[in-house]
Amino acid sequence: MATQTAAQKRAQAKAQYDAFLAACPSRQLLDRISNKWVTLILCALGGDGGSMRYSELSRQLAGVSQKMLTQTLRSLERDGLITRTVTPTVPVTVCYELTELGLSLRQMMRGVKSWAEIHMDDVLDNRASYDTGTA
Amino acid sequence: MATQTAAQKRAQAKAQYDAFLAACPSRQLLDRISNKWVTLILCALGGDGGSMRYSELSRQLAGVSQKMLTQTLRSLERDGLITRTVTPTVPVTVCYELTELGLSLRQMMRGVKSWAEIHMDDVLDNRASYDTGTA
DNA sequence: CAGAATCCTTCACGATACTG
DNA sequence: CAGTATCGTGAAGGATTCTG
Protein backbone atom coordinates (compact mmCIF):
# COMPACT_ATOMS: atom_id res chain seq x y z
CA MET A 1 0.00 0.00 0.00
CA ALA A 2 0.98 3.60 -0.43
CA THR A 3 -0.42 4.79 2.87
CA GLN A 4 3.01 5.75 4.12
CA THR A 5 4.18 7.58 1.07
CA ALA A 6 3.97 10.94 2.78
CA ALA A 7 5.83 9.68 5.80
CA GLN A 8 8.52 8.15 3.67
CA LYS A 9 8.94 11.26 1.65
CA ARG A 10 9.10 13.36 4.74
CA ALA A 11 11.88 11.19 6.07
CA GLN A 12 14.04 12.43 3.23
CA ALA A 13 12.59 15.89 3.10
CA LYS A 14 14.66 17.44 5.83
CA ALA A 15 17.75 17.43 3.69
CA GLN A 16 15.98 17.77 0.37
CA TYR A 17 14.59 21.28 0.43
CA ASP A 18 16.56 24.49 0.75
CA ALA A 19 14.84 27.87 0.73
CA PHE A 20 18.10 29.55 -0.22
CA LEU A 21 17.67 28.11 -3.70
CA ALA A 22 15.45 30.15 -5.95
CA ALA A 23 13.89 27.18 -7.69
CA CYS A 24 13.18 25.20 -4.53
CA PRO A 25 9.48 24.84 -3.72
CA SER A 26 10.22 25.73 -0.13
CA ARG A 27 11.25 29.18 -1.32
CA GLN A 28 7.71 29.76 -2.58
CA LEU A 29 6.27 28.31 0.58
CA LEU A 30 8.45 30.61 2.64
CA ASP A 31 7.17 33.50 0.56
CA ARG A 32 3.57 32.55 1.24
CA ILE A 33 3.90 32.16 4.96
CA SER A 34 6.17 35.18 5.41
CA ASN A 35 3.22 37.47 5.28
CA LYS A 36 1.56 39.85 7.66
CA TRP A 37 -1.91 38.40 7.29
CA VAL A 38 -0.80 34.80 7.52
CA THR A 39 0.98 35.61 10.75
CA LEU A 40 -2.01 37.41 12.22
CA ILE A 41 -4.54 34.80 11.14
CA LEU A 42 -2.52 31.97 12.60
CA CYS A 43 -2.08 33.93 15.80
CA ALA A 44 -5.76 34.72 16.02
CA LEU A 45 -6.88 31.15 15.47
CA GLY A 46 -6.23 29.02 18.49
CA GLY A 47 -6.64 32.07 20.64
CA ASP A 48 -9.72 31.06 22.57
CA GLY A 49 -11.66 27.94 21.72
CA GLY A 50 -9.43 27.40 18.75
CA SER A 51 -12.19 28.11 16.29
CA MET A 52 -13.28 31.40 14.79
CA ARG A 53 -15.91 32.58 12.39
CA TYR A 54 -15.22 34.68 9.36
CA SER A 55 -16.67 37.78 10.91
CA GLU A 56 -14.73 37.26 14.11
CA LEU A 57 -11.49 37.10 12.19
CA SER A 58 -12.51 40.13 10.20
CA ARG A 59 -13.01 42.06 13.41
CA GLN A 60 -9.88 40.86 15.09
CA LEU A 61 -7.58 41.58 12.16
CA ALA A 62 -8.34 45.26 12.07
CA GLY A 63 -8.01 46.82 8.66
CA VAL A 64 -8.03 43.65 6.60
CA SER A 65 -10.15 43.75 3.45
CA GLN A 66 -12.62 40.94 2.68
CA LYS A 67 -10.62 40.12 -0.37
CA MET A 68 -7.33 39.71 1.49
CA LEU A 69 -8.95 37.81 4.32
CA THR A 70 -10.77 35.38 2.04
CA GLN A 71 -7.77 35.00 -0.21
CA THR A 72 -5.40 34.30 2.66
CA LEU A 73 -7.82 31.90 4.31
CA ARG A 74 -8.20 29.95 1.07
CA SER A 75 -4.49 29.73 0.67
CA LEU A 76 -4.06 28.48 4.20
CA GLU A 77 -6.85 25.97 3.72
CA ARG A 78 -5.33 24.68 0.51
CA ASP A 79 -1.98 24.23 2.19
CA GLY A 80 -3.63 22.29 4.98
CA LEU A 81 -2.90 24.78 7.74
CA ILE A 82 -6.51 25.45 8.59
CA THR A 83 -9.87 23.77 8.08
CA ARG A 84 -13.02 25.45 6.92
CA THR A 85 -16.29 24.15 8.30
CA VAL A 86 -19.64 25.24 6.94
CA THR A 87 -22.72 24.81 9.12
CA PRO A 88 -25.91 25.24 7.07
CA THR A 89 -27.77 27.42 9.52
CA VAL A 90 -29.67 30.47 8.35
CA PRO A 91 -27.72 32.48 7.68
CA VAL A 92 -24.80 30.19 7.08
CA THR A 93 -22.08 29.77 9.71
CA VAL A 94 -18.45 29.23 8.72
CA CYS A 95 -15.75 28.30 11.18
CA TYR A 96 -12.03 28.23 10.69
CA GLU A 97 -9.74 26.11 12.79
CA LEU A 98 -6.06 25.29 12.89
CA THR A 99 -4.91 21.86 11.79
CA GLU A 100 -2.00 20.12 13.47
CA LEU A 101 0.19 21.45 10.73
CA GLY A 102 -1.11 24.96 11.20
CA LEU A 103 -0.64 24.66 14.91
CA SER A 104 3.01 23.79 14.45
CA LEU A 105 3.57 26.92 12.41
CA ARG A 106 1.57 29.03 14.81
CA GLN A 107 4.25 28.57 17.44
CA MET A 108 6.78 30.43 15.28
CA MET A 109 4.29 33.04 14.22
CA ARG A 110 3.40 33.85 17.77
CA GLY A 111 7.07 34.34 18.39
CA VAL A 112 7.42 36.69 15.46
CA LYS A 113 4.37 38.71 16.41
CA SER A 114 5.49 38.96 20.01
CA TRP A 115 8.98 39.92 18.91
CA ALA A 116 7.57 42.83 16.93
CA GLU A 117 5.53 44.02 19.89
CA ILE A 118 8.26 43.60 22.46
CA HIS A 119 11.07 45.15 20.47
CA MET A 120 9.05 47.92 18.91
CA ASP A 121 10.67 50.61 21.03
CA ASP A 122 14.16 49.31 20.40
CA VAL A 123 13.52 49.49 16.69
CA LEU A 124 12.03 52.95 17.00
CA ASP A 125 15.11 54.14 18.86
CA ASN A 126 17.41 52.61 16.29
CA ARG A 127 15.54 54.30 13.49
CA ALA A 128 15.77 57.64 15.21
CA SER A 129 19.51 57.23 15.64
CA TYR A 130 19.97 56.10 12.07
CA ASP A 131 17.95 58.97 10.66
CA THR A 132 19.66 61.68 12.68
CA GLY A 133 23.10 60.24 12.05
CA THR A 134 23.65 59.62 15.74
CA ALA A 135 26.12 56.83 16.08
CA MET B 1 20.51 61.33 32.47
CA ALA B 2 18.40 59.73 29.82
CA THR B 3 20.55 56.68 29.35
CA GLN B 4 17.82 54.38 30.55
CA THR B 5 15.00 55.81 28.55
CA ALA B 6 14.90 52.86 26.22
CA ALA B 7 14.90 50.39 29.07
CA GLN B 8 12.14 52.24 30.84
CA LYS B 9 10.02 52.40 27.76
CA ARG B 10 10.55 48.75 27.07
CA ALA B 11 9.35 47.91 30.53
CA GLN B 12 5.95 49.20 29.51
CA ALA B 13 6.16 48.08 25.92
CA LYS B 14 5.08 44.51 26.41
CA ALA B 15 1.53 45.50 27.05
CA GLN B 16 1.53 48.60 24.92
CA TYR B 17 1.76 47.33 21.37
CA ASP B 18 -0.68 45.07 19.61
CA ALA B 19 -0.13 44.02 16.00
CA PHE B 20 -3.83 43.17 15.67
CA LEU B 21 -4.52 46.88 15.62
CA ALA B 22 -4.14 48.49 12.23
CA ALA B 23 -2.70 51.73 13.51
CA CYS B 24 -0.21 50.16 15.89
CA PRO B 25 3.42 50.64 14.87
CA SER B 26 4.06 46.99 15.57
CA ARG B 27 1.72 46.17 12.72
CA GLN B 28 4.08 47.93 10.32
CA LEU B 29 7.07 46.31 11.92
CA LEU B 30 5.43 42.92 11.55
CA ASP B 31 4.86 43.73 7.91
CA ARG B 32 8.51 44.57 7.39
CA ILE B 33 9.92 41.49 9.02
CA SER B 34 7.33 39.13 7.57
CA ASN B 35 9.18 39.02 4.33
CA LYS B 36 10.97 36.36 2.36
CA TRP B 37 14.21 38.29 2.00
CA VAL B 38 14.33 39.43 5.60
CA THR B 39 13.96 35.84 6.69
CA LEU B 40 16.66 34.58 4.36
CA ILE B 41 19.11 37.38 5.16
CA LEU B 42 18.76 36.87 8.88
CA CYS B 43 19.20 33.14 8.42
CA ALA B 44 22.25 33.61 6.23
CA LEU B 45 23.97 35.98 8.61
CA GLY B 46 25.33 34.22 11.63
CA GLY B 47 25.68 31.12 9.54
CA ASP B 48 29.44 30.76 9.68
CA GLY B 49 31.63 33.41 11.24
CA GLY B 50 28.58 35.59 11.72
CA SER B 51 29.74 38.12 9.17
CA MET B 52 29.10 38.21 5.44
CA ARG B 53 30.05 40.42 2.57
CA TYR B 54 27.57 41.87 0.15
CA SER B 55 28.64 39.53 -2.63
CA GLU B 56 28.46 36.53 -0.35
CA LEU B 57 24.90 37.35 0.57
CA SER B 58 24.09 37.93 -3.06
CA ARG B 59 25.36 34.47 -3.90
CA GLN B 60 23.70 32.72 -1.01
CA LEU B 61 20.28 34.27 -1.57
CA ALA B 62 19.89 32.87 -5.04
CA GLY B 63 17.73 34.98 -7.30
CA VAL B 64 17.76 38.17 -5.26
CA SER B 65 18.21 41.38 -7.24
CA GLN B 66 20.79 43.95 -6.15
CA LYS B 67 18.00 46.37 -5.59
CA MET B 68 16.07 44.11 -3.24
CA LEU B 69 19.19 43.01 -1.43
CA THR B 70 20.46 46.54 -0.87
CA GLN B 71 17.01 47.81 0.03
CA THR B 72 16.39 45.04 2.53
CA LEU B 73 19.84 45.39 4.07
CA ARG B 74 19.32 49.12 4.53
CA SER B 75 15.99 48.54 6.18
CA LEU B 76 17.49 45.99 8.55
CA GLU B 77 20.37 48.30 9.32
CA ARG B 78 18.06 51.18 10.04
CA ASP B 79 16.00 49.05 12.38
CA GLY B 80 19.14 48.01 14.22
CA LEU B 81 19.00 44.35 13.28
CA ILE B 82 22.30 44.32 11.44
CA THR B 83 25.44 46.43 11.28
CA ARG B 84 27.21 47.53 8.14
CA THR B 85 30.96 47.82 8.27
CA VAL B 86 32.96 49.40 5.47
CA THR B 87 36.64 48.57 5.19
CA PRO B 88 38.42 50.98 2.82
CA THR B 89 40.44 48.44 0.96
CA VAL B 90 40.74 48.58 -2.83
CA PRO B 91 38.21 47.69 -3.89
CA VAL B 92 36.07 48.45 -0.90
CA THR B 93 34.96 45.67 1.45
CA VAL B 94 31.57 45.76 3.17
CA CYS B 95 30.57 43.35 5.88
CA TYR B 96 27.17 42.79 7.40
CA GLU B 97 26.67 41.33 10.82
CA LEU B 98 23.76 40.61 13.13
CA THR B 99 23.26 42.78 16.18
CA GLU B 100 21.94 41.36 19.42
CA LEU B 101 18.50 42.47 18.36
CA GLY B 102 18.86 40.83 14.97
CA LEU B 103 20.12 37.68 16.60
CA SER B 104 17.02 37.47 18.74
CA LEU B 105 14.80 37.64 15.68
CA ARG B 106 16.98 35.20 13.80
CA GLN B 107 15.89 32.44 16.16
CA MET B 108 12.28 32.75 14.98
CA MET B 109 13.29 33.14 11.38
CA ARG B 110 15.35 30.01 11.42
CA GLY B 111 12.31 28.24 12.79
CA VAL B 112 10.11 29.56 10.01
CA LYS B 113 12.58 28.68 7.29
CA SER B 114 13.09 25.20 8.70
CA TRP B 115 9.35 24.75 9.01
CA ALA B 116 8.93 25.49 5.31
CA GLU B 117 11.61 23.01 4.37
CA ILE B 118 10.49 20.27 6.71
CA HIS B 119 6.78 20.48 5.95
CA MET B 120 7.07 21.12 2.25
CA ASP B 121 5.86 17.64 1.32
CA ASP B 122 2.94 17.82 3.72
CA VAL B 123 1.85 21.05 2.12
CA LEU B 124 2.34 19.63 -1.36
CA ASP B 125 0.15 16.66 -0.47
CA ASN B 126 -2.51 18.90 1.00
CA ARG B 127 -2.55 21.03 -2.12
CA ALA B 128 -2.94 18.00 -4.33
CA SER B 129 -5.86 16.80 -2.23
CA TYR B 130 -7.47 20.21 -2.23
CA ASP B 131 -7.10 20.66 -5.96
CA THR B 132 -8.45 17.25 -6.90
CA GLY B 133 -11.30 17.48 -4.45
CA THR B 134 -10.02 14.47 -2.55
CA ALA B 135 -11.26 14.72 0.99
C1' DC C 1 33.26 45.35 -5.02
C1' DA C 2 29.23 47.46 -3.53
C1' DG C 3 26.21 49.95 -4.53
C1' DA C 4 22.97 54.38 -6.66
C1' DA C 5 19.79 55.89 -10.12
C1' DT C 6 16.49 55.30 -13.65
C1' DC C 7 12.93 53.17 -16.21
C1' DC C 8 9.19 50.09 -16.79
C1' DT C 9 6.07 46.34 -15.98
C1' DT C 10 2.90 43.69 -13.28
C1' DC C 11 0.29 42.47 -9.79
C1' DA C 12 -0.98 43.00 -5.00
C1' DC C 13 -4.40 45.15 -2.84
C1' DG C 14 -8.34 48.13 -1.77
C1' DA C 15 -12.92 49.82 -3.01
C1' DT C 16 -17.22 48.77 -4.78
C1' DA C 17 -21.12 46.13 -6.14
C1' DC C 18 -23.65 41.81 -6.26
C1' DT C 19 -25.26 36.81 -4.43
C1' DG C 20 -27.01 32.47 -1.95
C1' DC D 1 -23.33 35.95 7.22
C1' DA D 2 -19.85 34.83 4.20
C1' DG D 3 -18.47 35.29 0.57
C1' DT D 4 -17.59 36.13 -5.29
C1' DA D 5 -16.66 39.20 -9.22
C1' DT D 6 -14.94 43.24 -11.41
C1' DC D 7 -12.30 47.29 -11.83
C1' DG D 8 -8.65 50.57 -11.05
C1' DT D 9 -4.34 52.26 -9.07
C1' DG D 10 -0.18 52.54 -6.65
C1' DA D 11 3.62 50.57 -5.37
C1' DA D 12 6.76 46.51 -5.30
C1' DG D 13 10.22 44.74 -7.65
C1' DG D 14 13.15 43.29 -11.95
C1' DA D 15 16.35 44.76 -15.63
C1' DT D 16 19.62 47.92 -17.00
C1' DT D 17 23.07 51.43 -16.78
C1' DC D 18 26.47 54.13 -14.34
C1' DT D 19 29.95 55.25 -10.34
C1' DG D 20 33.53 55.78 -6.36
Coordinates of N, CA and C in Angstrom, one line a residue, chain A:
Chain A
M1 N 0.8 -1.2 0.0 CA 0.0 0.0 0.0 C 0.9 1.2 0.0
A2 N 0.2 2.3 -0.4 CA 1.0 3.6 -0.4 C 0.6 4.5 0.7
T3 N 0.1 4.0 1.8 CA -0.4 4.8 2.9 C 0.7 5.5 3.6
Q4 N 1.9 5.1 3.4 CA 3.0 5.8 4.1 C 3.9 6.6 3.2
T5 N 3.4 6.8 2.0 CA 4.2 7.6 1.1 C 4.6 8.9 1.6
A6 N 3.7 9.6 2.2 CA 4.0 10.9 2.8 C 5.0 10.8 3.9
A7 N 4.9 9.9 4.7 CA 5.8 9.7 5.8 C 7.2 9.3 5.3
Q8 N 7.2 8.5 4.3 CA 8.5 8.2 3.7 C 9.2 9.3 3.0
K9 N 8.4 10.1 2.3 CA 8.9 11.3 1.6 C 9.5 12.3 2.7
R10 N 8.7 12.4 3.7 CA 9.1 13.4 4.7 C 10.4 13.0 5.4
A11 N 10.6 11.7 5.5 CA 11.9 11.2 6.1 C 13.1 11.7 5.3
Q12 N 12.9 11.9 4.0 CA 14.0 12.4 3.2 C 14.0 13.9 3.1
A13 N 12.8 14.5 3.4 CA 12.6 15.9 3.1 C 13.6 16.8 3.8
K14 N 13.9 16.5 5.0 CA 14.7 17.4 5.8 C 16.0 17.9 5.2
A15 N 16.5 17.1 4.4 CA 17.7 17.4 3.7 C 17.5 17.8 2.2
Q16 N 16.3 17.6 1.8 CA 16.0 17.8 0.4 C 15.7 19.2 -0.1
Y17 N 15.0 19.9 0.8 CA 14.6 21.3 0.4 C 15.5 22.3 1.0
D18 N 15.7 23.4 0.3 CA 16.6 24.5 0.8 C 16.0 25.8 0.2
A19 N 15.5 26.6 1.1 CA 14.8 27.9 0.7 C 15.8 28.9 0.2
F20 N 17.1 28.6 0.4 CA 18.1 29.6 -0.2 C 18.1 29.4 -1.7
L21 N 17.7 28.3 -2.3 CA 17.7 28.1 -3.7 C 16.4 28.7 -4.3
A22 N 16.6 29.4 -5.3 CA 15.5 30.2 -6.0 C 14.4 29.2 -6.5
A23 N 14.8 28.1 -7.0 CA 13.9 27.2 -7.7 C 13.2 26.2 -6.7
C24 N 13.7 26.2 -5.5 CA 13.2 25.2 -4.5 C 11.8 25.6 -4.1
P25 N 10.9 24.6 -4.1 CA 9.5 24.8 -3.7 C 9.4 25.5 -2.3
S26 N 10.3 25.2 -1.5 CA 10.2 25.7 -0.1 C 10.5 27.2 -0.1
R27 N 11.1 27.7 -1.2 CA 11.2 29.2 -1.3 C 9.9 29.8 -1.5
Q28 N 9.1 29.2 -2.4 CA 7.7 29.8 -2.6 C 6.9 29.6 -1.3
L29 N 7.0 28.5 -0.6 CA 6.3 28.3 0.6 C 6.7 29.4 1.6
L30 N 8.0 29.6 1.7 CA 8.5 30.6 2.6 C 7.9 32.0 2.3
D31 N 7.7 32.2 1.0 CA 7.2 33.5 0.6 C 5.7 33.6 1.0
R32 N 5.0 32.5 0.9 CA 3.6 32.6 1.2 C 3.3 32.8 2.7
I33 N 4.1 32.1 3.5 CA 3.9 32.2 5.0 C 4.6 33.4 5.6
S34 N 5.5 34.0 4.9 CA 6.2 35.2 5.4 C 5.3 36.4 5.0
N35 N 4.3 36.5 5.7 CA 3.2 37.5 5.3 C 2.5 37.9 6.5
K36 N 2.3 39.2 6.6 CA 1.6 39.8 7.7 C 0.2 39.2 8.0
W37 N -0.6 39.0 7.0 CA -1.9 38.4 7.3 C -1.9 36.9 7.7
V38 N -1.0 36.2 7.1 CA -0.8 34.8 7.5 C -0.4 34.7 9.0
T39 N 0.5 35.6 9.4 CA 1.0 35.6 10.7 C -0.2 35.9 11.7
L40 N -0.9 37.0 11.3 CA -2.0 37.4 12.2 C -3.1 36.4 12.3
I41 N -3.5 35.8 11.1 CA -4.5 34.8 11.1 C -4.2 33.6 12.0
L42 N -2.9 33.1 11.8 CA -2.5 32.0 12.6 C -2.5 32.3 14.1
C43 N -2.1 33.5 14.4 CA -2.1 33.9 15.8 C -3.5 34.0 16.4
A44 N -4.4 34.5 15.6 CA -5.8 34.7 16.0 C -6.4 33.4 16.3
L45 N -6.3 32.5 15.3 CA -6.9 31.2 15.5 C -6.1 30.4 16.6
G46 N -6.9 29.7 17.4 CA -6.2 29.0 18.5 C -6.1 29.9 19.7
G47 N -6.7 31.1 19.5 CA -6.6 32.1 20.6 C -7.5 31.6 21.8
D48 N -8.8 31.5 21.5 CA -9.7 31.1 22.6 C -10.1 29.6 22.4
G49 N -11.2 29.3 21.9 CA -11.7 27.9 21.7 C -10.9 27.2 20.6
G50 N -10.2 28.0 19.9 CA -9.4 27.4 18.8 C -10.2 27.4 17.5
S51 N -11.4 28.0 17.5 CA -12.2 28.1 16.3 C -12.8 29.5 16.2
M52 N -12.7 30.0 15.0 CA -13.3 31.4 14.8 C -14.1 31.5 13.5
R53 N -15.1 32.4 13.6 CA -15.9 32.6 12.4 C -15.3 33.7 11.5
Y54 N -15.7 33.7 10.3 CA -15.2 34.7 9.4 C -15.3 36.1 9.9
S55 N -16.5 36.4 10.4 CA -16.7 37.8 10.9 C -15.8 38.1 12.2
E56 N -15.6 37.1 13.0 CA -14.7 37.3 14.1 C -13.3 37.6 13.7
L57 N -12.8 36.8 12.7 CA -11.5 37.1 12.2 C -11.4 38.5 11.6
S58 N -12.5 38.8 10.8 CA -12.5 40.1 10.2 C -12.4 41.3 11.2
R59 N -13.0 41.0 12.4 CA -13.0 42.1 13.4 C -11.7 42.1 14.1
Q60 N -11.1 40.9 14.4 CA -9.9 40.9 15.1 C -8.7 41.4 14.3
L61 N -8.7 41.1 13.0 CA -7.6 41.6 12.2 C -8.0 42.9 11.6
A62 N -7.9 43.9 12.4 CA -8.3 45.3 12.1 C -7.7 45.7 10.8
G63 N -8.5 46.2 9.9 CA -8.0 46.8 8.7 C -7.9 45.9 7.5
V64 N -8.1 44.6 7.7 CA -8.0 43.6 6.6 C -9.3 43.8 5.7
S65 N -9.0 43.7 4.4 CA -10.2 43.7 3.5 C -10.7 42.3 3.3
Q66 N -12.0 42.3 2.9 CA -12.6 40.9 2.7 C -11.8 40.1 1.7
K67 N -11.4 40.8 0.7 CA -10.6 40.1 -0.4 C -9.4 39.5 0.2
M68 N -8.6 40.2 0.9 CA -7.3 39.7 1.5 C -7.6 38.6 2.5
L69 N -8.6 38.8 3.3 CA -8.9 37.8 4.3 C -9.4 36.5 3.7
T70 N -10.3 36.6 2.7 CA -10.8 35.4 2.0 C -9.6 34.7 1.3
Q71 N -8.9 35.5 0.6 CA -7.8 35.0 -0.2 C -6.7 34.3 0.7
T72 N -6.4 34.9 1.8 CA -5.4 34.3 2.7 C -5.9 33.0 3.3
L73 N -7.2 33.1 3.7 CA -7.8 31.9 4.3 C -7.8 30.7 3.3
R74 N -8.2 31.0 2.1 CA -8.2 30.0 1.1 C -6.8 29.3 0.9
S75 N -5.9 30.2 0.8 CA -4.5 29.7 0.7 C -4.1 28.8 1.8
L76 N -4.4 29.3 3.0 CA -4.1 28.5 4.2 C -4.8 27.2 4.2
E77 N -6.1 27.2 3.8 CA -6.9 26.0 3.7 C -6.3 25.0 2.7
R78 N -5.9 25.5 1.6 CA -5.3 24.7 0.5 C -4.0 24.0 1.0
D79 N -3.3 24.8 1.7 CA -2.0 24.2 2.2 C -2.1 23.3 3.4
G80 N -3.4 23.2 3.9 CA -3.6 22.3 5.0 C -3.3 22.8 6.3
L81 N -3.2 24.2 6.4 CA -2.9 24.8 7.7 C -4.1 25.1 8.6
I82 N -5.3 25.2 7.9 CA -6.5 25.5 8.6 C -7.6 24.6 7.9
T83 N -8.7 24.4 8.7 CA -9.9 23.8 8.1 C -11.0 24.8 8.1
R84 N -11.9 24.6 7.1 CA -13.0 25.4 6.9 C -14.3 24.6 7.1
T85 N -15.1 24.9 8.0 CA -16.3 24.2 8.3 C -17.5 25.0 8.1
V86 N -18.4 24.5 7.2 CA -19.6 25.2 6.9 C -20.8 24.6 7.6
T87 N -21.5 25.3 8.5 CA -22.7 24.8 9.1 C -23.9 25.5 8.5
P88 N -24.8 24.7 7.8 CA -25.9 25.2 7.1 C -27.0 25.8 7.9
T89 N -26.7 26.7 8.8 CA -27.8 27.4 9.5 C -28.3 28.5 8.6
V90 N -29.2 29.3 9.1 CA -29.7 30.5 8.4 C -29.5 31.7 9.2
P91 N -28.6 32.6 8.8 CA -27.7 32.5 7.7 C -26.6 31.5 8.0
V92 N -25.8 31.2 7.0 CA -24.8 30.2 7.1 C -23.7 30.6 8.1
T93 N -23.1 29.6 8.7 CA -22.1 29.8 9.7 C -20.8 29.1 9.2
V94 N -19.7 29.8 9.2 CA -18.4 29.2 8.7 C -17.4 29.4 9.8
C95 N -16.8 28.3 10.2 CA -15.7 28.3 11.2 C -14.4 27.9 10.6
Y96 N -13.4 28.6 11.1 CA -12.0 28.2 10.7 C -11.3 27.7 11.9
E97 N -10.5 26.7 11.7 CA -9.7 26.1 12.8 C -8.4 25.7 12.3
L98 N -7.4 25.7 13.2 CA -6.1 25.3 12.9 C -6.0 23.8 12.8
T99 N -5.2 23.3 11.8 CA -4.9 21.9 11.8 C -3.7 21.6 12.6
E100 N -3.3 20.4 12.8 CA -2.0 20.1 13.5 C -0.8 20.9 12.8
L101 N -0.9 20.8 11.5 CA 0.2 21.4 10.7 C 0.2 22.9 11.0
G102 N -1.0 23.5 10.9 CA -1.1 25.0 11.2 C -0.7 25.3 12.6
L103 N -1.0 24.4 13.5 CA -0.6 24.7 14.9 C 0.9 24.7 15.1
S104 N 1.5 23.8 14.3 CA 3.0 23.8 14.4 C 3.6 25.1 13.9
L105 N 3.0 25.7 12.9 CA 3.6 26.9 12.4 C 3.2 28.1 13.3
R106 N 2.0 28.0 13.9 CA 1.6 29.0 14.8 C 2.6 29.3 15.9
Q107 N 3.3 28.3 16.4 CA 4.3 28.6 17.4 C 5.3 29.6 17.0
M108 N 5.8 29.5 15.8 CA 6.8 30.4 15.3 C 6.1 31.8 15.1
M109 N 4.9 31.8 14.5 CA 4.3 33.0 14.2 C 4.0 33.9 15.5
R110 N 3.6 33.2 16.5 CA 3.4 33.9 17.8 C 4.7 34.5 18.2
G111 N 5.8 33.8 18.0 CA 7.1 34.3 18.4 C 7.4 35.6 17.6
V112 N 7.1 35.5 16.3 CA 7.4 36.7 15.5 C 6.6 37.9 15.8
K113 N 5.3 37.6 16.0 CA 4.4 38.7 16.4 C 4.8 39.3 17.8
S114 N 5.1 38.5 18.7 CA 5.5 39.0 20.0 C 6.8 39.7 19.9
W115 N 7.7 39.2 19.1 CA 9.0 39.9 18.9 C 8.7 41.4 18.4
A116 N 7.9 41.5 17.5 CA 7.6 42.8 16.9 C 7.0 43.7 18.0
E117 N 6.1 43.2 18.8 CA 5.5 44.0 19.9 C 6.5 44.4 21.0
I118 N 7.3 43.4 21.4 CA 8.3 43.6 22.5 C 9.4 44.5 22.1
H119 N 9.9 44.4 20.9 CA 11.1 45.1 20.5 C 10.7 46.4 19.7
M120 N 9.5 46.8 19.7 CA 9.1 47.9 18.9 C 9.8 49.2 19.3
D121 N 10.0 49.4 20.6 CA 10.7 50.6 21.0 C 12.2 50.6 20.7
D122 N 12.8 49.4 20.8 CA 14.2 49.3 20.4 C 14.3 49.7 18.9
V123 N 13.4 49.2 18.1 CA 13.5 49.5 16.7 C 13.3 51.0 16.4
L124 N 12.3 51.5 17.1 CA 12.0 53.0 17.0 C 13.2 53.8 17.4
D125 N 13.9 53.4 18.4 CA 15.1 54.1 18.9 C 16.2 54.0 17.8
N126 N 16.4 52.8 17.3 CA 17.4 52.6 16.3 C 17.1 53.4 15.0
R127 N 15.9 53.5 14.7 CA 15.5 54.3 13.5 C 15.8 55.8 13.7
A128 N 15.5 56.2 14.9 CA 15.8 57.6 15.2 C 17.3 57.9 15.1
S129 N 18.1 57.1 15.7 CA 19.5 57.2 15.6 C 20.0 57.2 14.2
Y130 N 19.5 56.3 13.5 CA 20.0 56.1 12.1 C 19.6 57.3 11.3
D131 N 18.4 57.9 11.5 CA 18.0 59.0 10.7 C 18.6 60.3 11.0
T132 N 19.0 60.4 12.3 CA 19.7 61.7 12.7 C 21.2 61.6 12.5
G133 N 21.7 60.4 12.2 CA 23.1 60.2 12.0 C 23.8 60.0 13.4
T134 N 23.1 59.9 14.4 CA 23.6 59.6 15.7 C 24.2 58.2 15.8
A135 N 25.5 58.1 16.1 CA 26.1 56.8 16.1 C 25.6 56.1 17.3

